[in-house]
Amino acid sequence: MTETTAGHLKDGWTTRIYRNSGAHFNRGDLENLEADYTEAWFDNLRNHGFNGFWVQARLRDLVAFRGEESAGQRRSLERLKWLIARGRKRGCGLYLLLEEPRYFEADDPFWKEHPDLRGASGGWGVPDRRPIYYICTSTEAGRAYLYENALRLHRFLPELAGSILITASEYPTHCYSHVITNPGGHIFASDQEHEGIDCPRCGRRPPEEVVAEIINTYREAVRQSGSAAAVIAWNWSWVMYSPNPQPELIDRLDPEVQVLADFEIGGRTNIYGKERRVEEYSLIFVGPGDRYASVTGYARKQGHRHLAKLQVGTTHELATAANLPLLGNLFRKLDYLRRDGSGGFLASWNFGNRFTINSAAVGLAVARPDLDTEADFLAELCRSYLGRQETDRFVHAVGIMEAAFREFPIANRLLHIGPLNYALAAPLDGSPLQGKPLSASWLALERGDNWEECLGPYTLDEVITGLGRLAVKLEEGLRELEKVLFAGVDPWWSGLTDYRGEAVIPRHDDRISDQERVTRLIRLLPGECRRRLPGLENIHGYRCLQEWTNGWAVLCFLESAGRLFDNYRARKAAGPGYPEYLDRLRQEELRTVRRALPLFRLDERLGLHLECQEYLVSRSLLEAKEKSLSAEVRA
């Protein structure tokens, strides 16, 4: 947590990895290191219970294959050395996320220099696919390429804490990386994945043998370098190759390889009266999923240390919020991992990695393993992080919010191409539908209008009704929560809603200190607000303001998404009463936008998707939408 955390661990969680919220996954994680990795950021990381952090890297950007490093490669290595030293000074290890050996485009000069490394052909790119070739590791040359690059890397960076290896799906790497050989693997496959392999060498081998060989080759390079770095094999998408727990793969792994397993994926939960599969990260579903239980159980029997991959901040369920305040669910996840004997966890992907009450809950679990009941844990979280004593009401509020989210329609299609992340900024359009396909929800792309495309196993009516029930229940929980945060004073009548100045909570809040936060609070928030709302003069007050702005923003996101689907249903029906119906929806949406605006003026974290580092919803977008809706409603 904050004042009491690191260094008091009394169980086996010796690996606790998080990520910097300013790191730019899509442009290269080595940009802006001095700005992102401040001393305050490392203090926050430790105070929230973590002792490691990860960045993405490509071996080709760091080391030369059988040659001298370029100026760019040397510069990148020096940047990593600086980051490793800065982290170690604060007791935090750097882990590299690697997907190797990484593909090259078909016309890259690399293939003329190394034709013996060329494997299967394919395509890659979003939104435009370009022809590529995979690196074939069924040849001695392919394995040498990976081995020599890894060996060189770890000789340059002997104090690297470890590497996290993704070896299926995602970026193209080896010849099997996008090939489905398990019929059940289709449920988790993305669009580029396919059946059938066109590499004759790899085609004679099972994919489990190819993947394990890659992991072991990397592990042997680390060993030969003399480095003590951990090699962590993530089971992400291994189900493409064979059913869980992939014994043919795990049996082949070097005994020192650690197995990282997705915590929720493969789970089942009841939504709208039917059993549904969970195939993504989830804070709504507690878990564990079948995949985690089976893979880690088998890995443990084979002598491998195992870790959990989960999200503690937010997920694709609503990635443009700072956090999903499902703290009881988070306690139950961590409690399971403690009892399961997990060696630790990787607690974020490239989003959902803010420092909030959620990450503080991780710190509390690390510092206080004696808090082994949910009520005691949440009560202490309320006292120590928020500085509030109404612990019973806090526990009650959390329970109401978690009950609300049981109405959430979990489905990959909705999470990946649905409107949840950006509906609050989207127009309520009354023009004829174009049937335009939807786009990735985690990128700032042009949006389609064929909303049925994202429903997955649900009907349109189910999603509209479910989101409506969720919103009603969530508002009840938020009303209860703000009584805890502000000692019973209604913040909506405190002057906060009239705020028009610089954001009190900045975009890069995670890299400033508690002292800087309090200074901003006192400097920017009008004195009248602080007089009306008790406690807005210290770090606890700042945290309460964070959880208030974020909680109500979550409600606004969900209300707008439900209304967008409702409008789509009415547009599709195109009945004679549609203009009046649309006008009513726009009036309701205008109320939601006006509720959201003060939240976004106070808190710059809101609406920012950390994967693409772009605002899908922002203060300016909401101001424009308010103006547009006002004109439409008056007309």
XYZ file of C-alpha atoms in Angstrom:
635
model
C 0.000 0.000 0.000
C 1.309 3.399 0.775
C 2.840 3.885 4.187
C 3.365 0.255 5.191
C 4.089 -1.902 2.216
C 7.238 -3.274 0.720
C 9.668 -5.545 2.468
C 7.175 -7.225 4.772
C 6.194 -10.133 2.543
C 5.436 -13.280 4.480
C 4.531 -15.646 1.639
C 5.850 -16.746 -1.728
C 4.994 -13.712 -3.846
C 8.573 -12.832 -4.634
C 7.767 -11.713 -8.202
C 5.330 -8.787 -8.401
C 5.474 -7.016 -11.765
C 3.636 -3.887 -12.922
C 4.064 -1.354 -15.741
C 4.536 2.372 -16.185
C 1.324 4.050 -17.354
C 3.289 6.488 -19.543
C 5.088 3.798 -21.544
C 3.954 3.758 -25.180
C 3.559 0.153 -26.320
C 2.779 1.017 -29.933
C 5.680 3.437 -30.443
C 8.434 1.917 -28.340
C 8.739 1.679 -24.604
C 12.157 3.342 -24.478
C 10.868 6.830 -25.249
C 10.613 9.495 -22.534
C 12.333 7.400 -19.861
C 13.454 10.354 -17.753
C 9.942 11.813 -17.736
C 8.137 8.539 -17.021
C 10.504 6.786 -14.600
C 10.825 9.454 -11.952
C 11.935 8.746 -8.411
C 8.345 9.358 -7.371
C 7.139 6.679 -9.813
C 9.458 4.103 -8.279
C 8.346 5.149 -4.807
C 4.744 4.664 -5.882
C 5.601 1.288 -7.413
C 7.155 0.042 -4.193
C 4.481 1.558 -1.986
C 1.827 -0.294 -3.969
C 3.560 -3.604 -3.363
C 5.490 -4.227 -6.583
C 9.154 -5.085 -7.013
C 9.365 -5.377 -10.800
C 8.249 -3.618 -13.971
C 8.230 -4.540 -17.639
C 8.894 -2.923 -20.988
C 8.465 -4.305 -24.475
C 11.555 -4.866 -26.599
C 12.710 -6.390 -29.878
C 16.081 -8.113 -29.967
C 16.870 -6.578 -33.356
C 16.615 -3.104 -31.823
C 19.149 -3.999 -29.126
C 21.793 -6.302 -30.570
C 23.365 -7.080 -33.921
C 23.332 -10.583 -35.359
C 26.936 -11.521 -36.119
C 28.103 -7.958 -36.430
C 28.732 -4.735 -34.548
C 25.860 -2.930 -32.926
C 24.627 0.158 -34.720
C 24.520 3.555 -33.059
C 20.775 3.087 -32.530
C 21.241 -0.317 -30.903
C 23.981 0.980 -28.628
C 21.775 3.897 -27.638
C 18.881 1.546 -26.802
C 21.156 -0.666 -24.712
C 22.402 2.351 -22.805
C 18.806 3.424 -22.187
C 18.031 0.000 -20.761
C 21.166 0.024 -18.613
C 20.083 3.384 -17.209
C 16.587 2.061 -16.504
C 17.892 -1.133 -14.882
C 20.189 0.852 -12.596
C 17.445 3.299 -11.697
C 15.100 0.462 -10.809
C 17.660 -1.525 -8.837
C 18.425 1.549 -6.758
C 14.790 1.354 -5.587
C 14.684 -2.436 -5.241
C 12.791 -2.968 -8.509
C 13.850 -5.289 -11.317
C 13.330 -4.692 -15.034
C 11.718 -7.440 -17.141
C 11.641 -7.448 -20.936
C 8.514 -8.613 -22.730
C 9.756 -10.436 -25.824
C 8.063 -12.071 -28.805
C 10.963 -13.700 -30.578
C 12.289 -14.441 -33.068
C 10.295 -11.548 -34.564
C 9.217 -11.608 -38.239
C 10.525 -9.383 -41.041
C 8.487 -7.950 -43.883
C 8.850 -9.834 -47.157
C 10.844 -7.082 -48.877
C 13.211 -6.452 -45.967
C 16.929 -6.638 -46.930
C 17.356 -9.055 -44.008
C 16.143 -11.935 -46.200
C 18.800 -11.321 -48.836
C 21.473 -11.494 -46.155
C 19.955 -14.497 -44.357
C 17.805 -16.536 -46.775
C 18.366 -19.665 -44.665
C 16.273 -18.159 -41.831
C 13.166 -17.680 -43.936
C 10.164 -19.695 -42.831
C 6.460 -19.615 -43.617
C 4.891 -16.639 -45.348
C 2.087 -14.595 -43.892
C 0.640 -11.131 -43.469
C 0.684 -8.601 -40.665
C -0.485 -5.075 -39.956
C -3.445 -3.141 -38.559
C -5.415 -1.962 -40.422
C -3.411 -2.795 -43.588
C -1.836 -6.238 -43.831
C 1.601 -6.464 -45.397
C 3.365 -9.632 -46.622
C 5.889 -11.069 -44.179
C 8.041 -14.131 -43.534
C 8.356 -15.861 -40.202
C 11.721 -16.982 -38.798
C 12.012 -20.758 -39.078
C 13.393 -22.243 -35.877
C 13.323 -25.802 -37.203
C 16.638 -25.020 -38.830
C 19.962 -24.782 -37.066
C 20.353 -21.275 -38.488
C 16.997 -20.166 -37.030
C 17.845 -21.458 -33.574
C 21.304 -19.881 -33.772
C 19.743 -16.541 -34.659
C 17.651 -16.604 -31.478
C 20.400 -18.048 -29.288
C 23.152 -15.666 -30.340
C 20.925 -12.591 -30.041
C 19.719 -13.624 -26.572
C 23.262 -14.443 -25.441
C 24.507 -11.073 -26.643
C 21.621 -9.254 -24.963
C 22.256 -10.797 -21.545
C 25.995 -10.218 -21.753
C 25.275 -6.539 -22.384
C 22.591 -6.427 -19.644
C 23.741 -8.836 -16.909
C 21.518 -7.233 -14.268
C 18.269 -7.663 -16.181
C 15.717 -9.237 -13.809
C 14.124 -11.442 -16.429
C 12.344 -11.945 -19.729
C 8.665 -12.709 -20.305
C 8.196 -14.718 -23.492
C 5.013 -14.760 -25.600
C 5.256 -17.631 -28.068
C 1.781 -17.902 -29.605
C -0.519 -15.435 -31.361
C 0.204 -11.685 -31.093
C 3.161 -10.553 -33.235
C 4.306 -13.064 -35.877
C 7.447 -14.913 -34.797
C 8.059 -18.601 -35.535
C 6.271 -20.565 -38.245
C 3.597 -21.910 -35.869
C 2.922 -18.605 -34.123
C -0.357 -18.007 -35.999
C -1.321 -21.613 -36.736
C -4.213 -23.351 -34.974
C -3.765 -27.085 -34.533
C -6.303 -27.507 -31.716
C -9.934 -27.189 -32.913
C -10.820 -25.772 -29.494
C -8.237 -23.070 -30.040
C -10.533 -21.242 -32.415
C -12.438 -19.745 -29.515
C -9.427 -17.660 -28.586
C -8.054 -16.952 -32.043
C -7.743 -13.495 -33.556
C -8.388 -12.756 -37.211
C -4.884 -13.481 -38.487
C -4.744 -16.995 -37.027
C -5.453 -19.931 -39.299
C -5.250 -23.684 -39.748
C -2.519 -25.286 -41.783
C 1.196 -24.543 -41.872
C 3.131 -23.923 -45.079
C 6.602 -24.522 -43.647
C 7.633 -28.083 -44.609
C 10.260 -28.253 -41.857
C 8.016 -27.143 -38.981
C 5.090 -29.044 -40.465
C 6.887 -32.314 -39.690
C 7.037 -31.391 -35.995
C 4.329 -30.824 -33.387
C 3.904 -27.149 -32.430
C 4.537 -27.932 -28.760
C 8.014 -29.176 -29.660
C 8.759 -26.046 -31.709
C 7.556 -23.672 -28.973
C 9.341 -25.463 -26.127
C 12.540 -25.501 -28.170
C 12.340 -21.713 -28.625
C 11.838 -21.155 -24.898
C 14.641 -23.556 -23.989
C 16.983 -22.003 -26.546
C 16.439 -18.623 -24.965
C 16.878 -20.114 -21.482
C 20.183 -21.748 -22.460
C 21.469 -18.436 -23.842
C 20.687 -16.742 -20.517
C 22.450 -19.534 -18.640
C 25.544 -19.361 -20.843
C 25.711 -15.579 -20.452
C 26.160 -16.003 -16.705
C 23.068 -13.945 -15.973
C 20.680 -14.852 -13.169
C 17.711 -13.441 -15.116
C 14.445 -15.345 -14.893
C 12.896 -16.804 -18.034
C 9.116 -16.691 -17.780
C 7.057 -18.547 -20.397
C 3.582 -17.028 -20.716
C 0.872 -19.500 -21.727
C -0.942 -16.820 -23.739
C -2.749 -18.645 -26.588
C -1.004 -21.990 -26.109
C -4.516 -23.401 -26.431
C -4.096 -22.791 -30.171
C -1.880 -25.857 -30.233
C -3.508 -28.343 -27.861
C -6.068 -28.456 -25.054
C -5.188 -27.273 -21.564
C -2.859 -27.869 -19.811
C -0.598 -28.475 -22.864
C 1.404 -31.293 -21.224
C 3.316 -31.983 -24.454
C 4.687 -28.445 -24.235
C 5.290 -28.171 -20.494
C 6.979 -31.593 -20.356
C 9.608 -30.318 -22.775
C 10.469 -27.127 -20.871
C 13.762 -26.604 -19.088
C 13.130 -27.113 -15.343
C 14.222 -23.559 -14.572
C 11.651 -21.988 -16.880
C 8.821 -20.366 -14.930
C 5.259 -20.697 -16.245
C 3.025 -17.630 -16.297
C -0.674 -18.465 -16.713
C -3.700 -16.300 -17.485
C -5.888 -16.212 -14.388
C -9.439 -15.743 -15.697
C -9.350 -17.092 -19.243
C -11.265 -20.330 -19.689
C -13.627 -19.507 -16.845
C -17.388 -19.898 -16.806
C -19.938 -17.624 -15.179
C -23.682 -17.107 -15.249
C -24.840 -13.987 -17.091
C -28.500 -13.336 -17.905
C -29.470 -16.832 -16.822
C -26.976 -18.729 -19.000
C -23.463 -20.053 -18.503
C -20.962 -17.931 -20.434
C -17.281 -18.448 -21.142
C -14.713 -15.877 -20.070
C -11.958 -15.593 -22.673
C -10.268 -12.336 -21.618
C -8.865 -10.595 -18.570
C -11.672 -9.806 -16.164
C -12.172 -7.970 -12.898
C -15.874 -8.832 -12.964
C -15.254 -12.597 -13.001
C -13.233 -13.588 -9.946
C -11.722 -16.784 -11.288
C -9.628 -18.722 -11.596
C -10.532 -20.005 -15.022
C -10.025 -23.617 -16.009
C -6.902 -22.706 -17.947
C -5.082 -21.268 -14.964
C -6.010 -24.107 -12.638
C -5.035 -26.841 -15.084
C -1.838 -25.255 -16.453
C -0.403 -24.189 -13.102
C -1.421 -27.481 -11.496
C 0.405 -29.443 -14.161
C 3.426 -27.114 -14.198
C 3.735 -27.403 -10.418
C 3.718 -31.214 -10.627
C 6.506 -31.010 -13.201
C 8.592 -28.855 -10.852
C 8.073 -25.451 -12.477
C 7.561 -22.291 -10.508
C 4.286 -20.688 -11.585
C 2.993 -17.127 -11.706
C -0.390 -15.551 -12.454
C -1.200 -13.066 -15.209
C -4.068 -10.811 -14.206
C -5.191 -7.203 -14.389
C -5.586 -5.348 -11.109
C -6.523 -1.874 -12.406
C -8.922 -2.268 -15.281
C -9.457 -4.529 -18.289
C -10.978 -4.445 -21.769
C -14.258 -4.418 -19.840
C -13.682 -0.644 -19.595
C -10.119 0.319 -20.420
C -10.561 4.103 -20.560
C -11.414 4.291 -16.864
C -8.547 4.660 -14.403
C -9.761 1.585 -12.504
C -12.803 -0.620 -11.967
C -13.595 -0.346 -8.228
C -14.334 -4.067 -7.764
C -12.182 -4.392 -4.683
C -13.853 -7.420 -3.141
C -13.339 -9.330 -6.375
C -9.710 -8.270 -6.349
C -9.288 -9.467 -2.770
C -10.715 -12.869 -3.723
C -8.306 -13.189 -6.638
C -5.312 -12.355 -4.452
C -6.554 -14.596 -1.653
C -6.737 -17.515 -4.089
C -3.204 -16.839 -5.320
C -1.886 -16.778 -1.781
C -3.488 -20.128 -0.978
C -2.502 -21.552 -4.371
C 1.191 -21.110 -3.684
C 1.757 -18.787 -6.628
C 5.258 -17.350 -6.883
C 3.801 -13.965 -7.770
C 2.069 -12.197 -10.606
C 2.306 -10.004 -13.648
C -0.438 -7.526 -12.755
C -0.946 -5.571 -15.975
C -0.844 -5.684 -19.726
C -0.176 -2.414 -21.546
C -3.148 -0.664 -19.953
C -4.901 -0.839 -16.591
C -1.633 0.066 -14.879
C -2.427 3.201 -12.919
C -1.720 3.678 -9.230
C -5.197 3.701 -7.695
C -7.034 2.099 -4.812
C -6.873 -1.146 -6.827
C -3.090 -1.250 -6.907
C -3.081 -0.104 -3.282
C -5.101 -3.248 -2.544
C -2.213 -5.288 -3.953
C 0.166 -3.433 -1.665
C -2.037 -4.128 1.315
C -2.215 -7.836 0.443
C 1.580 -7.923 0.262
C 2.094 -6.050 3.521
C -0.706 -7.609 5.558
C -1.216 -11.317 4.802
C -2.948 -11.543 8.181
C -5.979 -9.732 6.708
C -7.508 -12.963 5.493
C -11.205 -12.030 5.383
C -12.701 -9.768 2.761
C -14.426 -7.495 5.284
C -11.261 -6.969 7.333
C -9.204 -6.381 4.216
C -11.587 -3.790 2.743
C -11.977 -2.044 6.089
C -8.206 -1.635 6.426
C -7.967 -0.455 2.807
C -10.568 2.212 3.584
C -8.694 3.363 6.691
C -5.125 3.286 5.420
C -5.514 4.375 1.788
C -8.517 6.695 1.953
C -8.095 7.805 5.553
C -11.784 7.230 6.202
C -13.294 5.481 9.209
C -16.762 4.542 7.904
C -15.514 1.088 7.032
C -18.840 -0.738 7.235
C -20.415 1.657 4.754
C -17.370 1.312 2.484
C -17.644 -2.483 2.481
C -21.355 -2.166 1.759
C -20.756 0.241 -1.145
C -18.177 -2.077 -2.711
C -20.662 -4.951 -2.471
C -23.369 -2.941 -4.245
C -21.001 -2.001 -7.084
C -19.875 -5.593 -7.527
C -23.489 -6.756 -7.626
C -24.122 -4.140 -10.331
C -21.330 -5.510 -12.527
C -22.882 -8.962 -12.527
C -25.155 -7.455 -15.170
C -22.196 -6.784 -17.463
C -22.313 -8.798 -20.739
C -18.822 -10.330 -20.782
C -17.890 -11.380 -24.335
C -14.729 -10.926 -26.376
C -16.536 -9.358 -29.332
C -18.067 -6.689 -27.106
C -14.750 -6.002 -25.383
C -12.640 -5.928 -28.545
C -14.859 -4.020 -31.026
C -17.719 -2.726 -28.862
C -18.265 0.934 -27.905
C -17.667 0.843 -24.144
C -14.350 2.725 -24.230
C -15.600 5.622 -26.362
C -19.433 5.704 -26.385
C -19.435 8.699 -24.052
C -17.874 10.798 -26.835
C -19.812 9.198 -29.711
C -22.807 10.934 -31.335
C -26.364 9.641 -31.095
C -26.879 9.593 -34.824
C -30.331 9.442 -36.386
C -29.268 9.025 -40.022
C -29.855 5.745 -41.914
C -27.533 2.914 -40.926
C -24.628 2.179 -43.289
C -23.731 -1.280 -41.993
C -20.130 -0.194 -41.621
C -17.900 -2.713 -39.757
C -16.723 -1.898 -36.259
C -13.088 -1.187 -35.370
C -10.710 -2.105 -32.553
C -11.933 -0.611 -29.300
C -8.414 0.045 -27.976
C -7.332 2.313 -30.844
C -8.426 5.764 -31.997
C -9.923 4.658 -35.316
C -12.904 5.584 -37.452
C -15.968 3.848 -36.005
C -18.587 1.754 -37.748
C -22.306 1.451 -37.022
C -23.091 -2.269 -37.275
C -23.434 -2.674 -33.525
C -24.843 -6.195 -33.706
C -21.387 -7.262 -34.868
C -20.066 -6.892 -31.305
C -22.834 -8.641 -29.357
C -21.225 -12.085 -29.223
C -23.629 -14.579 -27.632
C -26.126 -11.934 -26.487
C -29.174 -10.382 -28.077
C -29.462 -6.654 -28.503
C -32.308 -6.589 -25.991
C -30.201 -8.472 -23.422
C -27.319 -5.998 -23.684
C -29.560 -2.924 -23.476
C -31.501 -4.293 -20.505
C -28.367 -5.560 -18.749
C -26.458 -2.283 -19.084
C -29.532 -0.415 -17.877
C -29.805 -2.541 -14.745
C -26.060 -2.225 -14.180
C -26.248 1.586 -14.327
C -29.114 1.813 -11.834
C -27.367 -0.447 -9.330
C -23.968 1.170 -9.840
C -25.380 4.628 -9.124
C -26.766 3.275 -5.856
C -23.292 2.018 -4.926
C -21.624 5.299 -5.895
C -24.065 7.293 -3.767
C -23.129 5.109 -0.833
C -19.407 5.387 -1.587
C -19.366 9.173 -1.754
C -20.877 9.329 1.740
C -17.679 7.601 2.878
C -15.380 9.730 0.742
C -16.835 13.092 1.793
C -18.310 12.453 5.254
C -21.900 12.596 4.057
C -21.569 15.924 2.210
C -22.939 15.791 -1.359
C -19.968 16.609 -3.652
C -22.300 17.507 -6.518
C -23.308 20.645 -4.566
C -19.848 21.585 -3.353
C -18.619 23.669 -6.269
C -16.751 20.775 -7.917
C -19.250 20.739 -10.785
C -18.418 24.376 -11.600
C -14.673 23.767 -11.905
C -13.147 25.033 -15.179
C -9.427 25.248 -14.427
C -6.367 23.076 -15.002
C -6.986 19.438 -14.142
C -6.390 18.802 -10.450
C -5.493 15.164 -11.201
C -3.031 15.247 -14.142
C -2.661 12.757 -16.960
C 0.698 11.673 -15.562
C -0.447 11.451 -11.952
C 1.445 8.185 -11.492
C 4.855 9.824 -11.781
C 4.388 12.541 -9.156
C 4.764 12.262 -5.391
C 2.107 12.492 -2.717
C 3.482 15.905 -1.757
C 3.082 17.127 -5.337
C -0.468 15.765 -5.390
C -1.444 17.654 -2.262
C 0.190 20.810 -3.592
C -1.911 20.567 -6.770
C -5.042 19.933 -4.737
C -4.561 23.068 -2.644
C -3.269 25.238 -5.501
C -5.943 24.374 -8.069
C -9.110 23.485 -6.206
C -11.051 26.574 -5.125
C -11.055 27.193 -1.406
C -14.852 27.103 -1.381
C -14.786 23.462 -2.538
C -12.301 22.527 0.151
C -14.340 24.292 2.818
C -17.520 22.492 1.806
C -15.943 19.051 1.443
C -14.118 17.805 4.555
C -10.637 16.396 4.111
C -9.681 17.892 0.750
C -6.403 19.244 2.079
C -4.241 16.112 2.353
C -3.282 13.007 0.404
C -6.304 11.089 1.653
C -8.554 13.811 0.285
C -6.749 13.676 -3.061
C -7.282 9.917 -3.249
C -10.948 10.311 -2.357
C -11.305 12.821 -5.191
C -9.653 10.336 -7.576
C -12.010 7.527 -6.657
C -15.015 9.847 -6.871
C -14.225 11.188 -10.358
C -13.358 7.749 -11.665
C -16.356 5.940 -10.168
C -18.888 8.338 -11.618
C -17.054 8.370 -14.965
C -17.442 4.586 -15.105
C -21.193 5.055 -14.734
C -21.246 7.669 -17.500
C -19.324 5.380 -19.875
C -21.809 2.563 -19.306
C -24.906 4.752 -19.564
C -23.734 6.099 -22.931
C -22.921 2.622 -24.250
C -26.372 1.347 -23.317
C -27.987 4.382 -24.980
C -25.937 3.868 -28.154
C -27.243 0.297 -28.419
C -30.766 1.508 -27.634
C -30.556 4.069 -30.429
C -29.241 1.414 -32.825
C -32.232 -0.806 -32.074
C -34.626 2.058 -32.720
C -32.801 3.186 -35.892
C -32.941 -0.330 -37.237
C -36.663 -0.598 -36.588
C -37.186 2.870 -38.154
C -40.734 3.137 -36.816
C -42.860 6.268 -37.151
C -42.139 7.220 -33.532
C -38.357 7.132 -33.955
C -37.752 10.926 -34.103
C -39.473 11.404 -30.744
C -37.650 8.403 -29.293
C -34.300 9.743 -30.488
C -35.059 13.123 -28.963
C -35.707 11.476 -25.587
C -32.454 9.512 -25.844
C -30.571 12.699 -26.680
C -32.036 14.476 -23.672
C -30.909 11.609 -21.439
C -27.489 11.598 -23.078
C -27.146 15.326 -22.556
C -27.705 14.791 -18.829
C -25.012 12.104 -18.805
C -22.546 14.323 -20.682
C -23.187 17.206 -18.314
C -22.615 14.883 -15.365
C -19.366 13.663 -16.936
C -17.907 17.059 -17.848
C -16.858 18.183 -14.352
C -15.273 14.786 -13.782
C -13.159 15.112 -16.924
C -12.263 18.716 -16.079
C -10.971 17.618 -12.695
C -9.252 14.381 -13.776
C -7.102 14.022 -16.904
C -6.662 10.273 -16.417
C -10.206 9.651 -17.619
C -10.847 8.644 -21.231
C -7.184 7.907 -21.998
C -6.449 4.449 -23.367
C -2.966 3.565 -22.192
C -2.222 1.093 -24.997
C -2.406 3.703 -27.750
C -1.825 6.652 -25.344
C -4.684 8.545 -26.967
C -7.867 10.014 -25.557
C -10.947 8.168 -26.787
C -12.998 10.478 -24.568
C -11.753 13.874 -23.380
C -12.855 17.163 -21.916
C -12.821 18.825 -25.342
C -14.754 15.978 -26.998
C -17.386 16.126 -24.275
C -17.689 19.899 -24.575
C -18.244 19.506 -28.316
C -20.800 16.758 -27.746
C -22.644 18.865 -25.178
C -22.884 21.710 -27.669
C -24.113 19.386 -30.417
C -26.686 17.650 -28.218
C -27.958 20.954 -26.877
C -28.599 22.171 -30.416
C -30.251 18.883 -31.427
C -32.507 18.816 -28.373
C -33.591 22.440 -28.877
C -34.275 21.779 -32.551
